[in-house]
């Protein structure tokens, strides 16, 4: 199937060639003779009810010195595209929300958007876990210091984090007797004006925070376990964690089965869930990563699975 594919992403010249999952997707799409268009978020616009973009044709290469080549800018209607990959990294700010409005116009005109625009708005990557209470450790979402104090007192050892963070930024491990606990609450909640998440600390973090990829609810059988650096609580690669590819456990598969129907229902075709020990901690829907690391370690082609799924979805819509 020859498709026109648009990708909305951060500047392609600044990506990490070895690790970038979007590049892996584009390389697979190009191998299938798709026509590729590169779009940055600020180059989207709407005329009346038609979503448009200032786009550039793009070719990609397995070359660490030159992994892309852009053609001249042209104005296209998003409805001309068969599929759009929304791969813009957070921050999840108002511009991101406005982009989802534009993408909904494209969806209404028949273009497949991965992931569905409304679900990108609805599924906060941390708060969304509360839809699966059977899968998560004790969790609180609050802005009130008194409520947070009570939670820490009950569970003794806790993790505090903002609802809109990424890459391990502003994540704190707090115990009841921590002398800085009030300052941490004040900073994270902006003096009681901002909701944050508190979770009971999961000691199995020492064995890694597993990123599990799901394509239309089906789990890739291997995960990237991000293991914290010595003396560090956070396992994020951006915070110095080490990535090790591991096979999914029975518990991992069980968690995937719990979340899969909701992901499918919401049009969340490509998702990365984070699992520590026996518990789901995040559901990443904006621009999940780790394709390249898992592919390389296990000889997989996760992008091919995704493109197969996209083609099946488009064929079903056409029929």
Tab-separated table of N, CA and C in Angstrom, residues 188-304:
chain	number	residue	atom	x	y	z
A	188	UNK	N	6.467	22.082	44.348
A	188	UNK	CA	5.774	21.272	43.355
A	188	UNK	C	4.335	21.733	43.143
A	189	UNK	N	3.657	22.126	44.238
A	189	UNK	CA	2.248	22.530	44.121
A	189	UNK	C	2.084	24.020	43.894
A	190	UNK	N	3.197	24.753	43.829
A	190	UNK	CA	3.148	26.210	43.701
A	190	UNK	C	2.244	26.786	44.791
A	191	UNK	N	2.589	26.411	46.024
A	191	UNK	CA	1.878	26.871	47.224
A	191	UNK	C	0.390	26.511	47.176
A	192	UNK	N	0.137	25.239	46.831
A	192	UNK	CA	-1.224	24.728	46.890
A	192	UNK	C	-2.099	25.071	45.701
A	193	UNK	N	-1.502	25.550	44.604
A	193	UNK	CA	-2.282	25.959	43.435
A	193	UNK	C	-2.199	24.978	42.272
A	194	UNK	N	-1.410	23.933	42.420
A	194	UNK	CA	-1.149	23.046	41.282
A	194	UNK	C	-1.209	21.584	41.732
A	195	UNK	N	-2.003	20.779	41.030
A	195	UNK	CA	-2.105	19.359	41.350
A	195	UNK	C	-0.796	18.640	41.043
A	196	UNK	N	-0.416	17.712	41.936
A	196	UNK	CA	0.734	16.849	41.697
A	196	UNK	C	0.331	15.413	42.019
A	197	UNK	N	1.199	14.481	41.695
A	197	UNK	CA	0.937	13.067	41.973
A	197	UNK	C	1.900	12.574	43.042
A	198	UNK	N	1.352	11.813	43.993
A	198	UNK	CA	2.158	11.112	44.986
A	198	UNK	C	1.879	9.621	44.845
A	199	UNK	N	2.936	8.815	44.874
A	199	UNK	CA	2.797	7.368	44.785
A	199	UNK	C	3.677	6.711	45.838
A	200	UNK	N	3.181	5.601	46.377
A	200	UNK	CA	4.012	4.818	47.282
A	200	UNK	C	5.256	4.365	46.543
A	201	UNK	N	6.418	4.539	47.183
A	201	UNK	CA	7.689	4.159	46.557
A	201	UNK	C	7.711	2.659	46.271
A	202	UNK	N	8.190	2.297	45.073
A	202	UNK	CA	8.272	0.899	44.659
A	202	UNK	C	9.748	0.503	44.666
A	203	UNK	N	10.194	-0.271	45.661
A	203	UNK	CA	11.632	-0.568	45.770
A	203	UNK	C	12.194	-1.342	44.589
A	204	UNK	N	11.323	-2.019	43.823
A	204	UNK	CA	11.802	-2.773	42.660
A	204	UNK	C	12.347	-1.868	41.560
A	205	UNK	N	12.327	-0.559	41.782
A	205	UNK	CA	12.934	0.351	40.817
A	205	UNK	C	14.412	0.006	40.616
A	206	UNK	N	15.036	-0.624	41.618
A	206	UNK	CA	16.449	-0.987	41.491
A	206	UNK	C	16.688	-1.969	40.348
A	207	UNK	N	15.634	-2.738	39.979
A	207	UNK	CA	15.744	-3.681	38.871
A	207	UNK	C	15.334	-3.049	37.548
A	208	UNK	N	14.885	-1.790	37.598
A	208	UNK	CA	14.580	-1.080	36.365
A	208	UNK	C	13.136	-0.641	36.238
A	209	UNK	N	12.960	0.462	35.528
A	209	UNK	CA	11.655	0.990	35.130
A	209	UNK	C	11.468	0.566	33.679
A	210	UNK	N	10.553	-0.384	33.454
A	210	UNK	CA	10.417	-0.984	32.129
A	210	UNK	C	9.514	-0.164	31.220
A	211	UNK	N	10.002	0.170	30.042
A	211	UNK	CA	9.184	0.772	28.992
A	211	UNK	C	8.693	-0.359	28.077
A	212	UNK	N	7.385	-0.553	28.087
A	212	UNK	CA	6.741	-1.585	27.276
A	212	UNK	C	5.962	-0.894	26.165
A	213	UNK	N	6.183	-1.300	24.930
A	213	UNK	CA	5.513	-0.698	23.788
A	213	UNK	C	4.311	-1.545	23.387
A	214	UNK	N	3.188	-0.884	23.103
A	214	UNK	CA	1.984	-1.556	22.631
A	214	UNK	C	1.538	-0.944	21.311
A	215	UNK	N	1.227	-1.798	20.352
A	215	UNK	CA	0.724	-1.374	19.044
A	215	UNK	C	-0.706	-1.862	18.927
A	216	UNK	N	-1.643	-0.924	18.940
A	216	UNK	CA	-3.071	-1.234	18.928
A	216	UNK	C	-3.413	-2.254	20.014
A	217	UNK	N	-2.836	-2.056	21.195
A	217	UNK	CA	-3.124	-2.902	22.350
A	217	UNK	C	-2.291	-4.156	22.460
A	218	UNK	N	-1.498	-4.474	21.448
A	218	UNK	CA	-0.682	-5.685	21.476
A	218	UNK	C	0.735	-5.337	21.916
A	219	UNK	N	1.214	-6.023	22.943
A	219	UNK	CA	2.514	-5.696	23.522
A	219	UNK	C	3.652	-6.286	22.706
A	220	UNK	N	4.689	-5.483	22.482
A	220	UNK	CA	5.960	-6.009	21.991
A	220	UNK	C	6.522	-6.892	23.107
A	221	UNK	N	7.020	-8.096	22.819
A	221	UNK	CA	7.368	-9.041	23.890
A	221	UNK	C	8.624	-8.703	24.684
A	222	UNK	N	9.304	-7.634	24.329
A	222	UNK	CA	10.497	-7.204	25.054
A	222	UNK	C	10.341	-5.742	25.454
A	223	UNK	N	10.969	-5.382	26.569
A	223	UNK	CA	10.907	-4.012	27.075
A	223	UNK	C	12.309	-3.488	27.301
A	224	UNK	N	12.414	-2.158	27.375
A	224	UNK	CA	13.686	-1.551	27.765
A	224	UNK	C	13.589	-1.211	29.249
A	225	UNK	N	14.351	-1.927	30.067
A	225	UNK	CA	14.394	-1.652	31.507
A	225	UNK	C	15.459	-0.586	31.753
A	226	UNK	N	15.001	0.523	32.280
A	226	UNK	CA	15.917	1.638	32.556
A	226	UNK	C	16.308	1.569	34.031
A	227	UNK	N	17.583	1.285	34.269
A	227	UNK	CA	18.077	1.013	35.616
A	227	UNK	C	18.756	2.263	36.161
A	228	UNK	N	18.357	2.706	37.391
A	228	UNK	CA	18.924	3.954	37.921
A	228	UNK	C	20.427	3.872	38.118
A	229	UNK	N	21.064	5.000	37.933
A	229	UNK	CA	22.484	5.100	38.264
A	229	UNK	C	22.665	4.954	39.771
A	230	UNK	N	23.848	4.583	40.198
A	230	UNK	CA	24.130	4.396	41.621
A	230	UNK	C	23.820	5.670	42.398
A	231	UNK	N	23.046	5.518	43.486
A	231	UNK	CA	22.691	6.654	44.318
A	231	UNK	C	21.548	7.489	43.782
A	232	UNK	N	20.925	7.039	42.688
A	232	UNK	CA	19.845	7.791	42.050
A	232	UNK	C	18.545	7.002	42.154
A	233	UNK	N	17.421	7.715	42.415
A	233	UNK	CA	16.102	7.075	42.462
A	233	UNK	C	15.500	6.994	41.069
A	234	UNK	N	15.716	8.018	40.259
A	234	UNK	CA	15.106	8.094	38.940
A	234	UNK	C	15.830	7.186	37.956
A	235	UNK	N	15.023	6.454	37.170
A	235	UNK	CA	15.607	5.527	36.206
A	235	UNK	C	15.683	6.111	34.803
A	236	UNK	N	15.094	7.274	34.574
A	236	UNK	CA	15.026	7.850	33.230
A	236	UNK	C	16.412	7.923	32.589
A	237	UNK	N	16.474	7.588	31.310
A	237	UNK	CA	17.750	7.670	30.597
A	237	UNK	C	18.293	9.086	30.630
A	238	UNK	N	17.368	10.069	30.596
A	238	UNK	CA	17.784	11.478	30.648
A	238	UNK	C	18.394	11.843	31.998
A	239	UNK	N	18.126	11.011	33.024
A	239	UNK	CA	18.675	11.258	34.359
A	239	UNK	C	19.856	10.342	34.657
A	240	UNK	N	20.403	9.709	33.618
A	240	UNK	CA	21.590	8.883	33.794
A	240	UNK	C	21.330	7.400	33.930
A	241	UNK	N	20.082	6.958	33.737
A	241	UNK	CA	19.766	5.535	33.826
A	241	UNK	C	20.390	4.753	32.684
A	242	UNK	N	20.574	3.442	32.934
A	242	UNK	CA	21.136	2.542	31.915
A	242	UNK	C	20.025	1.669	31.358
A	243	UNK	N	19.980	1.521	30.037
A	243	UNK	CA	18.928	0.739	29.410
A	243	UNK	C	19.359	-0.698	29.139
A	244	UNK	N	18.528	-1.660	29.587
A	244	UNK	CA	18.774	-3.082	29.345
A	244	UNK	C	17.486	-3.690	28.803
A	245	UNK	N	17.565	-4.399	27.684
A	245	UNK	CA	16.373	-5.008	27.088
A	245	UNK	C	16.076	-6.327	27.785
A	246	UNK	N	14.813	-6.495	28.218
A	246	UNK	CA	14.396	-7.681	28.963
A	246	UNK	C	13.090	-8.221	28.379
A	247	UNK	N	12.842	-9.505	28.602
A	247	UNK	CA	11.599	-10.127	28.167
A	247	UNK	C	10.486	-9.769	29.142
A	248	UNK	N	9.275	-9.606	28.645
A	248	UNK	CA	8.150	-9.299	29.514
A	248	UNK	C	7.841	-10.472	30.429
A	249	UNK	N	7.443	-10.157	31.668
A	249	UNK	CA	7.022	-11.166	32.628
A	249	UNK	C	5.524	-11.427	32.474
A	250	UNK	N	5.029	-12.442	33.174
A	250	UNK	CA	3.588	-12.713	33.176
A	250	UNK	C	2.818	-11.516	33.715
A	251	UNK	N	3.351	-10.883	34.766
A	251	UNK	CA	2.684	-9.703	35.327
A	251	UNK	C	2.648	-8.570	34.304
A	252	UNK	N	3.740	-8.379	33.566
A	252	UNK	CA	3.762	-7.347	32.521
A	252	UNK	C	2.652	-7.603	31.505
A	253	UNK	N	2.548	-8.848	31.059
A	253	UNK	CA	1.514	-9.191	30.081
A	253	UNK	C	0.119	-8.957	30.658
A	254	UNK	N	-0.053	-9.260	31.936
A	254	UNK	CA	-1.358	-9.035	32.590
A	254	UNK	C	-1.714	-7.553	32.592
A	255	UNK	N	-0.741	-6.696	32.939
A	255	UNK	CA	-0.985	-5.253	32.931
A	255	UNK	C	-1.361	-4.794	31.528
A	256	UNK	N	-0.644	-5.295	30.520
A	256	UNK	CA	-0.950	-4.920	29.139
A	256	UNK	C	-2.379	-5.309	28.769
A	257	UNK	N	-2.815	-6.476	29.222
A	257	UNK	CA	-4.192	-6.902	28.921
A	257	UNK	C	-5.214	-6.021	29.617
A	258	UNK	N	-4.866	-5.487	30.771
A	258	UNK	CA	-5.780	-4.597	31.484
A	258	UNK	C	-5.979	-3.270	30.753
A	259	UNK	N	-4.904	-2.743	30.190
A	259	UNK	CA	-4.984	-1.411	29.580
A	259	UNK	C	-5.370	-1.462	28.108
A	260	UNK	N	-5.144	-2.603	27.449
A	260	UNK	CA	-5.300	-2.682	25.984
A	260	UNK	C	-6.676	-2.266	25.486
A	261	UNK	N	-7.788	-2.752	26.078
A	261	UNK	CA	-9.099	-2.376	25.526
A	261	UNK	C	-9.337	-0.874	25.536
A	262	UNK	N	-8.880	-0.196	26.591
A	262	UNK	CA	-9.053	1.259	26.669
A	262	UNK	C	-8.208	1.961	25.616
A	263	UNK	N	-6.980	1.505	25.422
A	263	UNK	CA	-6.117	2.106	24.397
A	263	UNK	C	-6.741	1.973	23.019
A	264	UNK	N	-7.244	0.788	22.709
A	264	UNK	CA	-7.867	0.560	21.406
A	264	UNK	C	-9.090	1.453	21.243
A	265	UNK	N	-9.926	1.516	22.274
A	265	UNK	CA	-11.148	2.318	22.217
A	265	UNK	C	-10.845	3.788	21.989
A	266	UNK	N	-9.737	4.268	22.527
A	266	UNK	CA	-9.382	5.674	22.441
A	266	UNK	C	-8.513	5.997	21.225
A	267	UNK	N	-8.262	5.016	20.377
A	267	UNK	CA	-7.452	5.289	19.195
A	267	UNK	C	-6.006	5.578	19.514
A	268	UNK	N	-5.511	5.007	20.605
A	268	UNK	CA	-4.110	5.171	20.996
A	268	UNK	C	-3.330	3.988	20.438
A	269	UNK	N	-2.920	4.130	19.179
A	269	UNK	CA	-2.345	3.011	18.439
A	269	UNK	C	-0.932	2.686	18.871
A	270	UNK	N	-0.135	3.711	19.199
A	270	UNK	CA	1.254	3.463	19.598
A	270	UNK	C	1.492	4.094	20.964
A	271	UNK	N	1.692	3.251	21.957
A	271	UNK	CA	1.756	3.695	23.356
A	271	UNK	C	2.941	3.022	24.037
A	272	UNK	N	3.562	3.742	24.961
A	272	UNK	CA	4.591	3.158	25.807
A	272	UNK	C	4.161	3.226	27.254
A	273	UNK	N	3.955	2.074	27.891
A	273	UNK	CA	3.619	2.097	29.313
A	273	UNK	C	4.885	1.867	30.125
A	274	UNK	N	4.927	2.433	31.324
A	274	UNK	CA	6.053	2.243	32.229
A	274	UNK	C	5.607	1.371	33.384
A	275	UNK	N	6.394	0.345	33.671
A	275	UNK	CA	6.081	-0.617	34.727
A	275	UNK	C	7.299	-0.755	35.636
A	276	UNK	N	7.069	-0.591	36.945
A	276	UNK	CA	8.105	-0.834	37.951
A	276	UNK	C	7.619	-1.965	38.846
A	277	UNK	N	8.397	-3.049	38.913
A	277	UNK	CA	7.956	-4.196	39.696
A	277	UNK	C	6.637	-4.716	39.160
A	278	UNK	N	5.620	-4.718	40.035
A	278	UNK	CA	4.291	-5.211	39.655
A	278	UNK	C	3.327	-4.095	39.277
A	279	UNK	N	3.815	-2.862	39.127
A	279	UNK	CA	2.902	-1.733	39.038
A	279	UNK	C	3.096	-0.876	37.787
A	280	UNK	N	1.974	-0.467	37.225
A	280	UNK	CA	1.933	0.517	36.144
A	280	UNK	C	2.157	1.901	36.741
A	281	UNK	N	3.071	2.685	36.148
A	281	UNK	CA	3.348	4.024	36.681
A	281	UNK	C	3.036	5.145	35.701
A	282	UNK	N	3.106	4.890	34.384
A	282	UNK	CA	2.776	5.926	33.404
A	282	UNK	C	2.248	5.263	32.135
A	283	UNK	N	1.461	6.037	31.374
A	283	UNK	CA	0.991	5.613	30.057
A	283	UNK	C	1.384	6.724	29.084
A	284	UNK	N	2.438	6.494	28.323
A	284	UNK	CA	3.011	7.527	27.455
A	284	UNK	C	2.365	7.474	26.086
A	285	UNK	N	1.676	8.559	25.717
A	285	UNK	CA	0.902	8.586	24.474
A	285	UNK	C	1.394	9.642	23.491
A	286	UNK	N	2.213	10.578	23.922
A	286	UNK	CA	2.590	11.682	23.034
A	286	UNK	C	3.654	11.270	22.023
A	287	UNK	N	4.806	10.818	22.486
A	287	UNK	CA	5.860	10.400	21.542
A	287	UNK	C	6.715	9.313	22.187
A	288	UNK	N	6.115	8.129	22.426
A	288	UNK	CA	6.860	7.047	23.081
A	288	UNK	C	8.128	6.682	22.315
A	289	UNK	N	9.151	6.328	23.072
A	289	UNK	CA	10.456	6.005	22.490
A	289	UNK	C	10.856	4.562	22.819
A	290	UNK	N	12.084	4.222	22.497
A	290	UNK	CA	12.759	2.950	22.808
A	290	UNK	C	12.645	1.917	21.691
A	291	UNK	N	12.091	2.283	20.532
A	291	UNK	CA	12.042	1.351	19.398
A	291	UNK	C	13.445	0.880	19.013
A	292	UNK	N	14.354	1.809	18.835
A	292	UNK	CA	15.669	1.464	18.275
A	292	UNK	C	16.436	0.526	19.209
A	293	UNK	N	16.361	0.794	20.520
A	293	UNK	CA	17.101	-0.029	21.465
A	293	UNK	C	16.582	-1.465	21.487
A	294	UNK	N	15.261	-1.636	21.488
A	294	UNK	CA	14.675	-2.981	21.524
A	294	UNK	C	14.917	-3.701	20.205
A	295	UNK	N	14.727	-2.998	19.092
A	295	UNK	CA	15.004	-3.587	17.776
A	295	UNK	C	16.424	-4.129	17.707
A	296	UNK	N	17.370	-3.315	18.115
A	296	UNK	CA	18.784	-3.684	17.976
A	296	UNK	C	19.122	-4.889	18.847
A	297	UNK	N	18.571	-4.922	20.068
A	297	UNK	CA	18.911	-6.007	20.986
A	297	UNK	C	18.277	-7.336	20.598
A	298	UNK	N	17.069	-7.278	19.986
A	298	UNK	CA	16.318	-8.503	19.743
A	298	UNK	C	16.084	-8.803	18.254
A	299	UNK	N	16.633	-7.997	17.370
A	299	UNK	CA	16.460	-8.239	15.951
A	299	UNK	C	15.029	-8.068	15.490
A	300	UNK	N	14.307	-7.151	16.120
A	300	UNK	CA	12.914	-6.896	15.773
A	300	UNK	C	12.815	-5.741	14.778
A	301	UNK	N	11.607	-5.513	14.300
A	301	UNK	CA	11.301	-4.331	13.490
A	301	UNK	C	9.944	-3.817	13.966
A	302	UNK	N	9.968	-3.102	15.074
A	302	UNK	CA	8.733	-2.629	15.700
A	302	UNK	C	8.014	-1.646	14.787
A	303	UNK	N	8.770	-0.843	14.053
A	303	UNK	CA	8.153	0.107	13.129
A	303	UNK	C	7.361	-0.607	12.043
A	304	UNK	N	7.835	-1.776	11.621
A	304	UNK	CA	7.098	-2.542	10.610
A	304	UNK	C	5.756	-3.008	11.165
